[in-house]
Short mmCIF file of C-alpha atoms in Angstrom, two decimals:
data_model
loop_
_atom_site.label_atom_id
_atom_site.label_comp_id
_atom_site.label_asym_id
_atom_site.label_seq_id
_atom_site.Cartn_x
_atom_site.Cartn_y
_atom_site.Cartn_z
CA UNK A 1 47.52 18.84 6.08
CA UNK A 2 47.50 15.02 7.38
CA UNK A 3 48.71 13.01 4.52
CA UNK A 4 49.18 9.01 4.58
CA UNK A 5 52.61 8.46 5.56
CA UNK A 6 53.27 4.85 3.65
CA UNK A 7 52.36 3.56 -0.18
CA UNK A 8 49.71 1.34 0.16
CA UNK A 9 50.25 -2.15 -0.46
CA UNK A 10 48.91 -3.78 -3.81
CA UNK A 11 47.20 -6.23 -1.59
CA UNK A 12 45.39 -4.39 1.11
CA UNK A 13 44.10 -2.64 -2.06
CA UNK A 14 43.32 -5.94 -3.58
CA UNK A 15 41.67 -6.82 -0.17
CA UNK A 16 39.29 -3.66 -0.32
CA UNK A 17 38.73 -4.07 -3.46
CA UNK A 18 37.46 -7.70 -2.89
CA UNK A 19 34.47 -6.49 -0.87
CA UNK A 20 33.10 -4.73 -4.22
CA UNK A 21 30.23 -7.27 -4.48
CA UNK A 22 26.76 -6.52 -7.24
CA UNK A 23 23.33 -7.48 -5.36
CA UNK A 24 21.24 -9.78 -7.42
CA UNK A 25 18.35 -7.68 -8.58
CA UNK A 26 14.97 -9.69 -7.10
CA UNK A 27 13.69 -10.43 -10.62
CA UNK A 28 10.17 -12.47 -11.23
CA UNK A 29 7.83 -13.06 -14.04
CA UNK A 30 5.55 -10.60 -15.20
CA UNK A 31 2.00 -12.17 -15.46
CA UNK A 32 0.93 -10.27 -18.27
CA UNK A 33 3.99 -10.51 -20.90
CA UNK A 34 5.68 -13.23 -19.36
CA UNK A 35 9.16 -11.37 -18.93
CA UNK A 36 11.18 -10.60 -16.05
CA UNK A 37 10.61 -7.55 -13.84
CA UNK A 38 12.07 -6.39 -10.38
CA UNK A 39 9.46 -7.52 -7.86
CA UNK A 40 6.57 -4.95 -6.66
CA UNK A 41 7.52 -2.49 -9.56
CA UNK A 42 5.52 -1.55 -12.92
CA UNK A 43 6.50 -3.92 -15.82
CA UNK A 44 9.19 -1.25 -17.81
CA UNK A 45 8.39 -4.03 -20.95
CA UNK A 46 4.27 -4.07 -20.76
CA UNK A 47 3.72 -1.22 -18.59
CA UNK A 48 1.49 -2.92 -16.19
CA UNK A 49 1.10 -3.50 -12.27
CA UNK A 50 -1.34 -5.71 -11.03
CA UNK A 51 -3.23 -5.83 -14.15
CA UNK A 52 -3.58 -1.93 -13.81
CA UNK A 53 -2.16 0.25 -17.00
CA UNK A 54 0.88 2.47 -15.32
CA UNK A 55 3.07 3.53 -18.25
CA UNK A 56 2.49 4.36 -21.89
CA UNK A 57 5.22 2.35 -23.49
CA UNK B 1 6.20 16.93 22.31
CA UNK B 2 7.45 17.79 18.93
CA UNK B 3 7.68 14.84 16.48
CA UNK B 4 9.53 14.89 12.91
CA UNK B 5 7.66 14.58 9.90
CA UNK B 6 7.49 10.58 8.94
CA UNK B 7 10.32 10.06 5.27
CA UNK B 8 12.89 11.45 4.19
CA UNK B 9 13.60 15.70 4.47
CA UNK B 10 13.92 17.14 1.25
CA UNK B 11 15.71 20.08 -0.36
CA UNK B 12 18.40 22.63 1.90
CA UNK B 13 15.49 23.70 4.46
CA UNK B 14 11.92 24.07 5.65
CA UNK B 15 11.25 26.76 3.01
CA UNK B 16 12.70 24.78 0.31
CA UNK B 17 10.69 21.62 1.50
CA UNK B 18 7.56 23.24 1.75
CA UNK B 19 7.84 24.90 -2.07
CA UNK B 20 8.89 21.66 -3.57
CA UNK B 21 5.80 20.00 -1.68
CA UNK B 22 3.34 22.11 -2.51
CA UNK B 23 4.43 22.50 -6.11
CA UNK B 24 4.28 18.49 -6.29
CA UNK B 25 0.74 18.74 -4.67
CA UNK B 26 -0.18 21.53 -7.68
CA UNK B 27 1.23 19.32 -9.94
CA UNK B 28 -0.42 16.06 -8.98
CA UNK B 29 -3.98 18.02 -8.94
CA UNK B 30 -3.36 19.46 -12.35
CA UNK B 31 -2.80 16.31 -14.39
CA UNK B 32 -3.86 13.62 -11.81
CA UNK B 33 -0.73 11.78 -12.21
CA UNK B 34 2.31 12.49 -12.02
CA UNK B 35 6.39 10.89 -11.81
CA UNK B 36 8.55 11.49 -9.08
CA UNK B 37 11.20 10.06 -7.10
CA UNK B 38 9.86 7.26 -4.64
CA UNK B 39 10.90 9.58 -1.86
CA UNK B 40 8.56 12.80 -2.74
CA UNK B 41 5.98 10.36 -3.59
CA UNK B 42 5.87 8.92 0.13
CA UNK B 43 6.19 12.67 1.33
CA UNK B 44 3.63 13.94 -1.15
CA UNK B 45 0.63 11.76 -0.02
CA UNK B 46 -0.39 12.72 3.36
CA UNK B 47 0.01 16.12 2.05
CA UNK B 48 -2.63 16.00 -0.94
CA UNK B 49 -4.76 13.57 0.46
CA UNK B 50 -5.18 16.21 3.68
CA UNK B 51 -6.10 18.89 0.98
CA UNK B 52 -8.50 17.03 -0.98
CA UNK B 53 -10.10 15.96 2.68
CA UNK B 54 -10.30 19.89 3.01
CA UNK B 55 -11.94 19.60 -0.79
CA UNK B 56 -14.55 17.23 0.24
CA UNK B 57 -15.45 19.66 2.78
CA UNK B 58 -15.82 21.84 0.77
CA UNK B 59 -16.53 25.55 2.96
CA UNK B 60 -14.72 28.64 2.41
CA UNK B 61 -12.46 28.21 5.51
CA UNK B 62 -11.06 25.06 3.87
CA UNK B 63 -10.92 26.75 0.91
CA UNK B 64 -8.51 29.40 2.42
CA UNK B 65 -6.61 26.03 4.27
CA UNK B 66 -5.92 24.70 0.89
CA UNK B 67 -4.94 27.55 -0.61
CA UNK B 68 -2.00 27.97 1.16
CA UNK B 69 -0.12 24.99 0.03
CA UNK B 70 -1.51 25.26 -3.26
CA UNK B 71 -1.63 28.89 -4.47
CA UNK B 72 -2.58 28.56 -7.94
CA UNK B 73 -6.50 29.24 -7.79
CA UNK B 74 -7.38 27.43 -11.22
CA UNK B 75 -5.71 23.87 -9.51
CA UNK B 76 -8.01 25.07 -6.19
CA UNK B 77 -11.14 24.89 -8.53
CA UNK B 78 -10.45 22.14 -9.85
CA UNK B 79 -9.80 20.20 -6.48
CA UNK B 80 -12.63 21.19 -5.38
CA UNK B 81 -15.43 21.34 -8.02
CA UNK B 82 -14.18 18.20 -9.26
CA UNK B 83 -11.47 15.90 -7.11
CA UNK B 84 -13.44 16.48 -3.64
CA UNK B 85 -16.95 15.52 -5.06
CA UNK B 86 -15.27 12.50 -7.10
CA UNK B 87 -14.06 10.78 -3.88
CA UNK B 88 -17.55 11.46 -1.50
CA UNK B 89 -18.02 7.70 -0.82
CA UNK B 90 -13.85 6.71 0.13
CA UNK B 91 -12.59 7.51 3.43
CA UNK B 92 -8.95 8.00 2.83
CA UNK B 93 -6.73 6.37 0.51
CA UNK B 94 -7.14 8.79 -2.40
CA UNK B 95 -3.80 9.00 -4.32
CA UNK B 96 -2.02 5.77 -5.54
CA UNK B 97 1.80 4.98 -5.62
CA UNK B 98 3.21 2.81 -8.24
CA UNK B 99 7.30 1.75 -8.09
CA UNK B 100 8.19 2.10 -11.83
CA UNK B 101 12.37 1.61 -11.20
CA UNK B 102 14.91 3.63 -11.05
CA UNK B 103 15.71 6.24 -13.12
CA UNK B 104 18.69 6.52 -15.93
CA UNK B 105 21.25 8.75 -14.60
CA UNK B 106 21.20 8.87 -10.91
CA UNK B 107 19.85 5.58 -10.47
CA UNK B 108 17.17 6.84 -7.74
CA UNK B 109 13.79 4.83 -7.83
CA UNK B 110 10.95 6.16 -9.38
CA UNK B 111 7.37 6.34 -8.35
CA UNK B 112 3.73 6.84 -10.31
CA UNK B 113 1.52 9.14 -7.99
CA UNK B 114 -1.73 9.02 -8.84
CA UNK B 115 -5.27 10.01 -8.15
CA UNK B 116 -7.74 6.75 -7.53
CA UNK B 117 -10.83 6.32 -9.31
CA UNK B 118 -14.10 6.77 -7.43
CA UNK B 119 -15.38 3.46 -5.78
CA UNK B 120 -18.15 1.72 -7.56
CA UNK B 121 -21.07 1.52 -5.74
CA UNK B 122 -21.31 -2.30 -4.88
CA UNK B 123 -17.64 -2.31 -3.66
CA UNK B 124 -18.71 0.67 -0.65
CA UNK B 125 -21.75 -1.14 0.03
CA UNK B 126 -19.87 -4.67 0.39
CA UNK B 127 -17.27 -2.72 2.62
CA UNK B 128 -20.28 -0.93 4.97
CA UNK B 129 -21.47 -4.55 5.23
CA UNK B 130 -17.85 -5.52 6.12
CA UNK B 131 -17.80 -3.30 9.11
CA UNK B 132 -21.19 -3.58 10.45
CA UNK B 133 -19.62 -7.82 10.52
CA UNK B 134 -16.63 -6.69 12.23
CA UNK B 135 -18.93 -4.58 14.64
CA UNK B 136 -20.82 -7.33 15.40
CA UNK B 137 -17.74 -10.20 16.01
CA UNK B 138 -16.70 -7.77 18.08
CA UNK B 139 -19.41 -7.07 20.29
CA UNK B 140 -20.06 -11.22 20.97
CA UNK B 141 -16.04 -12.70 21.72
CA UNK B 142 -16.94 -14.46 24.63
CA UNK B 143 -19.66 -16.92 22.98
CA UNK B 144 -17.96 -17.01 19.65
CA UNK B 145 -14.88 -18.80 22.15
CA UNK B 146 -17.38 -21.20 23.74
CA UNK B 147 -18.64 -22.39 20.47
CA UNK B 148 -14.96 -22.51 18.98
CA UNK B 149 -14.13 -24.96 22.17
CA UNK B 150 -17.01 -27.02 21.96
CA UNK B 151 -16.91 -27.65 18.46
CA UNK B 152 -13.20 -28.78 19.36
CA UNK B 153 -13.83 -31.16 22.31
CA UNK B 154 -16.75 -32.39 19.57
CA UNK B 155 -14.20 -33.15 16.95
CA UNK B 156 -11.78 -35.10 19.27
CA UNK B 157 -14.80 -37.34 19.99
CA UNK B 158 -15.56 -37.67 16.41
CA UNK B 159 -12.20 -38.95 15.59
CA UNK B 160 -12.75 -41.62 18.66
CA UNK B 161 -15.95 -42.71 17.08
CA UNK B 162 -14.70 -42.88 13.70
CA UNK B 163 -12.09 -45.18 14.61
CA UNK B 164 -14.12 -47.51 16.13
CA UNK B 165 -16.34 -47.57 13.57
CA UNK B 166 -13.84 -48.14 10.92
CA UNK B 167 -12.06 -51.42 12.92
CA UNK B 168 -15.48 -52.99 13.42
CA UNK B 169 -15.99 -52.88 9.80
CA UNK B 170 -18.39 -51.26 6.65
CA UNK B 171 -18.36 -47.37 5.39
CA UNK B 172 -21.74 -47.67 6.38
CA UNK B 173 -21.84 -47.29 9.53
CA UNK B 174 -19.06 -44.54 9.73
CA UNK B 175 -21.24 -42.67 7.52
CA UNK B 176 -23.87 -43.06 9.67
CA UNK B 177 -21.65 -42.05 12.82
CA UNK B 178 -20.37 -38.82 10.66
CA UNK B 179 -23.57 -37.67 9.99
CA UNK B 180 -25.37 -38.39 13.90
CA UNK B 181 -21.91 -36.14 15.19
CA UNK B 182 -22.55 -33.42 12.66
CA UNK B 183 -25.79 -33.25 13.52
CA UNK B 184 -24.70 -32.71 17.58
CA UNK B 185 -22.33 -30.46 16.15
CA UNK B 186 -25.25 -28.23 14.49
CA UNK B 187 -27.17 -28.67 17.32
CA UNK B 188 -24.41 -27.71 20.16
CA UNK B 189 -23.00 -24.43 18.35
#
């Protein structure tokens, strides 16, 4: 069974571990309660899209 | 030639695929809404809006073509004693999908799929008028561009005049010269 032959160093792990990186979530404004919701999806706080009742909150 | 299905496959095969399909479809047509992943909603809606097309038809051969995805024959009543006749006047475009997030857990986004509400009547007959519009543009290109360059090379010459009038002094006259070229510009298209 291939196994890796050397330790790996502390900074090529460092190095991969640098390209980790969190996406900002597109957040806007939800015109009906005024709080922020990720874009072209149901309000989770109000329940609404486009006006239109989606979820019983 | 053979073409794959448009999304995502689902589930370890064909058989698996179909059954979680048509189980979504029975499920949609019980309780007119239902919440799935985004991925069987996008799969899930050419599929139930080609059975209740087969509702709005309405014959006993459709019948039989709808009863083989869905097999429950209460759900196959109800499509079509009540879902076909509810959408007569839409052509198409009878289920909904709403992004509502993604889901605690697994993180995979979630989607509303719903059945619309039947059109009110003013809406189909603004959307017949629509078309018969389009039909017409349509028909008529060719003079719709002459007028859409004359009107331009009338503009131009507007501007000139405009100018002209403006240097030599008094909103008066450039009135006057505004309203003589919108007149030609009645007249010409």
């Amino acid at each position: 069974m291939p196994v890796p032959k050397r330790k790996m160093s502390r900074s090529n792990t460092r190095s991969r571990r640098a390209q980790w990186k969190t996406t900002v979530p597109n957040l806007v404004t939800c015109a009906t309660c005024r709080e922020k919701r990720l874009s072209h999806t149901a309000c989770p706080t109000c329940g609404t899209y486009a006006k239109r009742r989606v979820l019983d909150v | 030639m053979l073409t794959p299905t448009k999304g995502p496959r689902l589930g370890g095969g064909p058989a698996h695929e179909r059954l979680m399909l048509a189980n979504l479809a029975t499920a949609l047509f019980e309780h007119g809404r239902i919440t799935t992943t985004e991925a069987k909603a996008k799969r899930l809606r050419p599929l139930a809006e080609r059975l209740i097309t087969f509702a709005k038809r309405g014959d006993l051969h459709a019948r039989r073509r709808a009863m083989t995805v869905v097999r429950d024959k209460s759900v196959i009543h109800t499509l079509f004693t009540e879902i076909g006749p509810r959408f007569e006047n839409r052509q198409g475009g009878y289920t909904r999908i709403t992004k509502i997030g993604p889901r605690k857990g697994d993180n995979a986004p979630m989607a509303v799929i719903e059945l619309c509400e039947p059109l009110a009547e003013q809406t189909v007959a603004e959307a017949t008028a629509a078309t018969k519009r389009a039909a017409k543009e349509k028909s008529a290109p060719a003079v719709v561009e002459q007028s859409v360059a004359l009107e331009q090379a009338v503009d131009e010459s507007v501007v000139d005049e405009l100018v002209v009038a403006e240097t030599d002094g008094g909103e008066v006259e450039s009135s006057a010269v505004e309203e003589s070229a919108t007149d030609e510009t009645n007249e010409k298209s």
